[in-house]
XYZ file of C-alpha atoms in Angstrom:
474
model
C 0.058 -0.192 0.030
C 1.530 3.370 -0.910
C 2.040 5.882 1.662
C 0.057 9.018 1.063
C 1.785 11.946 -0.497
C 1.458 14.391 2.297
C 3.063 11.871 4.883
C 5.956 13.435 6.609
C 8.859 10.964 6.796
C 12.172 12.062 8.279
C 14.267 12.206 11.290
C 14.525 14.458 14.518
C 17.492 15.991 16.475
C 17.636 18.850 19.330
C 19.786 22.064 19.218
C 21.651 20.908 22.401
C 22.310 17.490 20.914
C 23.620 18.487 17.414
C 24.499 22.230 17.250
C 27.585 22.931 19.112
C 29.128 26.588 18.630
C 27.938 27.068 22.352
C 29.801 30.624 22.571
C 29.440 31.424 18.818
C 27.114 33.788 17.174
C 26.313 35.748 20.159
C 24.769 32.513 21.869
C 24.667 32.398 25.736
C 25.159 29.245 27.653
C 22.284 26.867 28.269
C 21.629 24.354 31.029
C 22.731 21.451 28.760
C 26.006 23.214 28.501
C 26.486 22.492 32.188
C 25.839 18.862 31.725
C 29.081 16.698 31.857
C 29.402 13.656 29.903
C 28.750 10.272 31.834
C 29.030 6.425 31.289
C 26.835 3.530 31.827
C 28.375 3.247 35.336
C 29.071 6.834 36.129
C 26.223 9.275 35.832
C 26.425 12.625 34.158
C 27.230 15.706 36.453
C 25.245 18.809 36.831
C 27.694 21.598 37.502
C 26.942 25.497 38.204
C 30.315 26.297 36.366
C 32.746 24.770 33.947
C 34.830 22.343 36.397
C 38.346 21.299 35.369
C 38.666 17.603 34.308
C 35.223 17.295 33.174
C 33.875 17.132 29.489
C 30.886 18.864 28.402
C 29.560 17.192 25.168
C 26.773 19.359 24.400
C 28.934 22.267 23.786
C 30.392 20.608 20.688
C 27.904 18.056 19.787
C 27.979 17.462 16.230
C 28.857 20.691 15.038
C 25.789 21.108 13.164
C 26.243 25.020 13.507
C 29.266 24.732 11.080
C 28.015 21.970 9.057
C 24.468 22.309 8.677
C 24.498 22.514 4.495
C 26.464 19.018 4.582
C 24.257 17.583 6.995
C 20.866 18.783 5.301
C 22.316 17.580 1.987
C 22.596 14.076 3.540
C 19.124 14.203 4.826
C 17.939 15.178 1.234
C 19.818 11.971 -0.009
C 17.924 10.023 2.513
C 14.724 11.036 0.967
C 13.570 13.210 3.988
C 10.384 14.911 3.644
C 10.374 16.483 7.245
C 12.968 17.313 9.820
C 12.084 17.820 13.364
C 14.832 20.005 14.951
C 14.591 22.732 17.907
C 15.759 26.217 18.264
C 18.071 27.034 21.111
C 16.288 29.595 23.322
C 19.634 31.201 24.343
C 20.708 31.531 20.689
C 17.822 34.121 20.216
C 17.729 35.467 23.766
C 21.238 34.652 25.354
C 20.155 35.225 28.837
C 16.275 34.936 28.479
C 15.767 38.435 29.793
C 16.882 40.668 26.912
C 14.090 42.634 25.405
C 15.497 42.347 21.761
C 16.395 39.200 20.099
C 20.288 38.460 18.829
C 20.175 39.094 15.094
C 22.945 36.530 14.496
C 20.763 33.575 16.222
C 17.970 34.502 14.029
C 19.954 34.636 10.848
C 21.246 31.107 11.605
C 18.010 29.789 11.759
C 16.933 31.567 8.525
C 19.947 29.945 6.516
C 18.940 26.612 8.348
C 15.343 26.898 7.178
C 16.228 28.215 3.629
C 18.618 25.160 3.172
C 16.011 22.810 4.228
C 13.523 24.330 1.639
C 16.065 23.954 -1.105
C 16.035 20.209 -0.393
C 12.486 19.797 0.017
C 12.197 19.338 3.565
C 9.614 20.587 6.041
C 10.953 21.859 9.130
C 8.986 20.955 12.323
C 10.312 23.341 15.200
C 10.531 22.580 18.825
C 10.655 25.531 20.932
C 12.045 24.282 24.107
C 14.049 21.169 23.824
C 16.027 20.777 27.408
C 18.166 24.024 26.473
C 16.953 26.694 29.021
C 19.214 29.794 29.131
C 21.590 28.904 32.016
C 20.821 32.490 33.308
C 17.304 31.785 34.286
C 18.406 28.637 36.048
C 20.567 30.524 38.330
C 18.143 33.437 38.846
C 14.999 31.974 39.030
C 15.659 28.316 39.551
C 14.052 27.760 36.156
C 10.553 26.909 35.729
C 10.038 27.172 39.455
C 9.233 30.987 39.197
C 6.429 32.234 37.406
C 8.446 35.092 35.864
C 9.594 32.650 33.322
C 6.245 32.368 31.353
C 6.289 35.752 30.231
C 10.054 35.404 29.386
C 9.311 32.326 27.193
C 6.188 33.888 25.668
C 8.378 36.536 24.419
C 10.971 34.272 22.912
C 8.010 32.241 21.288
C 6.471 35.341 19.856
C 9.552 36.381 18.459
C 10.261 33.130 16.861
C 6.899 32.480 15.278
C 6.550 36.103 14.050
C 10.075 36.315 12.524
C 9.879 32.810 10.700
C 6.250 33.207 9.354
C 6.136 31.551 6.150
C 9.023 29.403 6.761
C 7.864 27.374 9.513
C 4.467 25.840 9.591
C 4.743 23.225 12.518
C 5.740 23.877 15.908
C 6.092 22.023 19.144
C 5.978 24.084 22.374
C 7.925 21.844 24.711
C 9.861 18.748 24.260
C 8.634 15.868 26.243
C 6.797 18.227 28.669
C 5.656 15.280 30.753
C 9.180 14.557 31.940
C 8.473 17.074 34.428
C 6.368 14.636 36.295
C 9.656 12.551 36.995
C 12.355 13.594 39.507
C 14.790 13.000 36.493
C 13.171 16.063 34.760
C 13.945 18.600 37.433
C 17.033 20.066 35.877
C 16.513 18.571 32.028
C 12.917 19.554 31.488
C 12.222 22.252 34.090
C 15.500 23.868 34.760
C 15.460 23.344 38.354
C 18.550 22.885 40.167
C 17.690 22.564 43.936
C 20.720 22.817 46.543
C 22.639 19.628 46.850
C 21.893 18.400 43.272
C 24.908 17.154 41.506
C 24.178 13.595 40.195
C 21.849 13.831 37.333
C 20.348 10.486 38.027
C 19.787 11.248 41.764
C 18.695 14.999 41.823
C 17.536 16.564 44.851
C 13.609 16.630 44.449
C 10.740 18.684 46.063
C 7.621 17.503 44.407
C 5.732 20.800 45.343
C 8.372 22.819 43.327
C 8.364 20.500 40.569
C 4.830 20.196 39.837
C 4.241 24.057 40.267
C 7.191 24.416 37.735
C 5.253 22.014 35.425
C 2.259 24.005 35.862
C 4.089 27.238 34.810
C 5.181 25.432 31.637
C 1.789 24.092 30.854
C 0.504 27.626 31.009
C 3.392 28.816 28.965
C 2.496 26.259 26.326
C -1.142 27.535 26.227
C -0.231 31.021 25.811
C 2.213 30.074 23.179
C -0.621 28.596 21.183
C -2.635 31.353 21.370
C 0.200 33.986 20.426
C 0.941 31.518 17.472
C -2.660 31.681 16.147
C -2.647 35.316 16.653
C 0.723 35.925 14.690
C 0.428 33.202 12.148
C -2.875 31.791 11.586
C -1.402 29.150 9.070
C 0.937 27.707 11.652
C 0.028 24.407 13.514
C 1.264 24.186 17.218
C 1.416 20.846 18.898
C 2.664 19.238 21.985
C 5.140 16.519 22.514
C 4.544 13.732 25.008
C 7.305 10.946 25.879
C 5.166 7.930 25.747
C 6.303 5.239 27.763
C 3.281 2.492 27.711
C 3.320 0.119 30.749
C 1.587 -3.131 31.582
C 0.615 -4.925 34.718
C 3.460 -7.714 35.401
C 0.658 -9.882 37.008
C -2.936 -10.042 37.052
C -2.977 -8.913 40.845
C -5.522 -6.085 41.298
C -2.786 -4.049 42.730
C -0.784 -4.542 39.808
C -3.529 -3.250 37.714
C -4.059 -0.088 39.689
C -0.237 0.583 39.473
C -0.673 0.310 35.795
C -3.605 2.320 35.752
C -1.941 4.963 37.765
C 1.346 5.100 36.134
C -0.502 5.640 32.666
C -2.491 8.438 33.832
C 0.296 10.244 35.886
C 3.280 10.001 33.115
C 1.609 9.656 29.879
C -1.638 11.437 30.135
C -1.348 14.124 32.878
C 0.090 16.801 30.701
C -1.536 15.467 27.507
C -5.068 16.046 29.000
C -4.120 19.537 30.010
C -2.657 20.444 26.630
C -5.482 18.673 24.491
C -8.585 19.322 26.711
C -7.715 22.575 28.233
C -7.969 21.572 32.069
C -6.404 19.113 34.293
C -7.891 15.822 34.463
C -10.218 14.715 37.226
C -7.545 12.225 38.819
C -4.977 15.207 39.257
C -6.709 16.561 42.437
C -6.535 13.217 44.052
C -2.747 12.982 42.941
C -2.061 16.358 44.617
C -3.640 15.580 47.788
C -1.904 12.289 48.340
C 1.241 13.980 47.638
C 0.967 17.365 49.539
C 0.874 19.201 46.353
C -0.860 22.710 46.588
C -0.549 24.556 43.204
C -0.894 28.184 42.928
C -3.524 28.341 39.502
C -5.001 31.695 38.871
C -8.150 32.577 37.003
C -5.921 33.687 34.129
C -4.053 30.519 34.038
C -7.245 28.637 33.816
C -8.590 30.738 31.185
C -5.141 30.430 29.125
C -5.158 26.528 29.318
C -9.038 26.249 28.353
C -8.234 28.548 25.269
C -4.972 27.463 24.467
C -5.254 23.686 23.529
C -2.963 22.455 20.730
C -3.645 21.921 17.262
C -2.070 18.307 17.176
C -0.565 15.719 19.511
C 2.810 14.334 18.913
C 4.835 11.724 20.826
C 8.143 10.071 21.169
C 8.250 6.398 21.938
C 11.165 4.744 23.819
C 10.121 1.474 25.174
C 7.432 -0.228 26.898
C 7.671 -1.713 30.547
C 5.990 -3.685 33.073
C 4.889 -2.411 36.635
C 4.326 -4.241 39.884
C 3.986 -3.285 43.499
C 6.244 -6.430 44.385
C 9.405 -4.819 45.643
C 11.154 -8.281 44.871
C 10.272 -8.471 41.249
C 13.171 -8.838 38.693
C 13.996 -5.577 37.132
C 14.774 -5.066 33.320
C 16.670 -2.091 31.957
C 15.239 0.048 29.166
C 15.946 3.077 26.925
C 15.910 5.982 29.463
C 13.752 4.261 32.079
C 13.670 0.658 33.188
C 11.043 -1.755 34.776
C 9.907 -4.971 36.039
C 10.504 -7.855 33.669
C 7.660 -8.682 31.277
C 5.933 -12.147 31.491
C 6.863 -14.236 28.356
C 4.894 -17.413 29.157
C 2.571 -16.994 26.279
C 5.189 -16.986 23.722
C 7.305 -19.820 25.420
C 4.176 -22.304 25.673
C 3.338 -21.784 21.970
C 7.019 -22.037 20.881
C 7.361 -25.142 22.987
C 4.195 -26.812 21.833
C 4.852 -25.932 18.201
C 8.686 -27.238 18.524
C 7.615 -30.472 20.110
C 4.977 -30.861 17.357
C 7.652 -30.455 14.676
C 9.935 -33.004 16.369
C 7.336 -35.640 16.762
C 6.393 -35.248 12.995
C 10.197 -35.276 11.849
C 11.255 -38.316 13.925
C 8.089 -40.478 13.951
C 6.438 -39.671 10.675
C 3.143 -39.492 12.713
C 0.005 -38.816 10.645
C -0.527 -34.987 10.481
C -3.806 -35.588 12.354
C -2.058 -37.176 15.327
C 0.665 -34.491 15.379
C -1.720 -31.768 16.491
C -3.072 -34.111 19.326
C 0.483 -34.720 20.669
C 1.229 -31.043 20.498
C -1.911 -29.933 22.131
C -1.352 -32.195 25.222
C 2.306 -30.742 25.573
C 0.803 -27.627 25.416
C -1.817 -28.176 27.840
C 0.606 -29.260 30.281
C 2.917 -26.596 29.712
C 0.378 -23.902 30.111
C -1.049 -25.532 33.241
C 2.354 -25.378 34.895
C 3.793 -22.234 33.976
C 1.114 -19.516 32.660
C -1.100 -18.913 35.316
C -0.460 -15.125 35.543
C -1.399 -15.058 31.888
C -4.382 -17.295 31.896
C -6.069 -15.720 34.866
C -5.323 -11.989 34.007
C -8.717 -11.522 31.715
C -10.993 -12.986 34.512
C -9.017 -11.082 37.376
C -9.522 -7.857 35.400
C -13.056 -8.628 35.110
C -13.276 -8.974 38.889
C -11.535 -5.735 39.425
C -14.296 -4.217 37.343
C -16.809 -5.933 39.243
C -15.760 -4.269 42.381
C -15.164 -0.917 40.905
C -18.715 -0.981 39.317
C -20.934 -2.909 41.662
C -23.304 -2.933 38.621
C -24.442 -6.456 37.660
C -21.277 -7.579 38.906
C -21.218 -11.021 37.660
C -22.471 -9.969 34.057
C -20.134 -6.989 33.920
C -17.144 -9.223 35.072
C -17.695 -11.791 32.675
C -18.184 -9.241 29.720
C -14.964 -7.264 30.525
C -12.845 -10.575 31.041
C -14.040 -11.860 27.633
C -12.865 -8.772 25.979
C -9.644 -8.631 27.504
C -9.130 -12.571 27.245
C -9.841 -12.143 23.368
C -7.409 -9.126 23.300
C -4.725 -11.146 25.304
C -4.940 -14.532 23.389
C -5.887 -14.177 19.759
C -3.460 -11.716 18.410
C -0.644 -13.540 20.039
C -1.894 -17.018 19.301
C -2.920 -16.710 15.653
C -0.363 -13.995 14.183
C 2.687 -13.555 16.173
C 3.667 -17.135 17.150
C 3.458 -18.330 13.489
C 5.234 -15.229 12.187
C 7.954 -15.493 14.670
C 8.540 -19.312 13.831
C 8.012 -18.793 9.992
C 6.177 -22.419 9.803
C 4.704 -23.723 6.866
C 3.198 -27.184 5.836
C 3.014 -29.902 8.615
C 5.309 -27.675 10.851
C 2.406 -25.081 10.364
C -0.149 -27.203 11.545
C 1.942 -28.214 14.532
C 2.266 -24.360 15.261
C -1.689 -23.860 15.044
C -2.078 -27.028 17.299
C 0.362 -25.246 19.692
C -1.640 -22.120 19.633
C -5.046 -24.097 20.318
C -2.919 -25.954 23.126
C -2.176 -22.518 24.642
C -5.790 -21.418 24.718
C -7.149 -24.730 25.981
C -4.505 -24.750 28.626
C -5.475 -21.460 29.705
C -9.048 -22.250 29.540
C -8.492 -25.377 32.045
C -6.279 -23.262 34.311
C -8.752 -20.423 34.314
C -11.624 -22.668 35.369
C -9.386 -24.032 38.123
C -8.563 -20.627 39.625
C -11.579 -18.620 38.330
C -14.589 -20.776 37.860
C -16.785 -20.272 34.812
C -15.948 -16.534 34.349
C -12.520 -17.496 33.446
C -13.333 -20.331 31.277
C -15.756 -18.147 29.261
C -13.028 -15.438 28.672
C -10.310 -17.721 27.586
C -12.796 -19.968 25.520
C -14.223 -17.191 23.585
């Protein structure tokens, strides 16, 4: 199927990752310029000033500042139709508090956008991507101060007005929801609390952090309103670091942990930016964590009116979550989590491979092979797959308790839906695709999938009665 002609395929960078030239063209230092290099075993260090013996990689980065023409030419050769990039706030307003922009900074981005146009590449511009002017970190503790809202709006207005006609797509803040994490204090919010040094273990004040995040959300809304005023043709979106999680087990406590994680990390900021108000679960979260936000009527009005034109996300990885402190942990890209259950995949592979072996060694008729495979699958599933087999009906029980509305029927309905979602895609498509089976072996694989289903049904009936059996059977 051909891709539609308007599909924007391309790549993405950020000014602090690629530009370099940290003291050239009138640019001021940013928070990223005071973040040292690190390794897998030695975290990056946050320093208030340059320290001898430390390397600061963002200052040189990929030297896009001097080589943007060659870099953009390579993008053109690759067939890019879009390039997501960011503008360094401190290249336009070196300290963040100037009343007039830096002409050299504006010219640099004019040249970049002209070069992109020459290669038929659409720029998608992030206004703030972890590069707050260092002066604002030192003076205001970053977004912890309400003063920064107006300073950012002035910067955003300057950029949108100046590049009108050259840039049609903007993002306000990169991965704004990282402010919900302690890790986001310095990087996302420009907060450097006293005692902070280790990038991975920053001193955290949840009250300060969520107030700062509120200021950032207000600034985003005000930027959308300003952008529509200055350039009605421009589209202004958000950017969420999307990290899906799933419950490690069917334990209701894990299910609730999964739900709360999704809400607080993936949806908290997105709901505000897309719907124009804090979601219903925010108040409960604030109360549980002793957070008392200062929210003015003007803030609420800006949030209501300044919703984004489109939603964007960056995807890192999926994780599993659990309340079990002894669960095995798995590393990931940026964040880790509990190790995921692979019993479903193992059961189907074991059953299918045993079926193949039986067929090859004994030349048993194809009608007999699936029977052997099914028996193996049932036994294997019965032993090692209880968490998977009971997940659907357990989730149904959670819904029963939550709704108290026709509990038995509601539980069965939800468990059936979840059971289908859990079993069918994995059983019918993923396993055969992974194993690449055909012919007799394919028959064994299908039998293995059937064995998986039967095994789960038997196990569900054993542990959850007819509700579990119905969900797995369907």
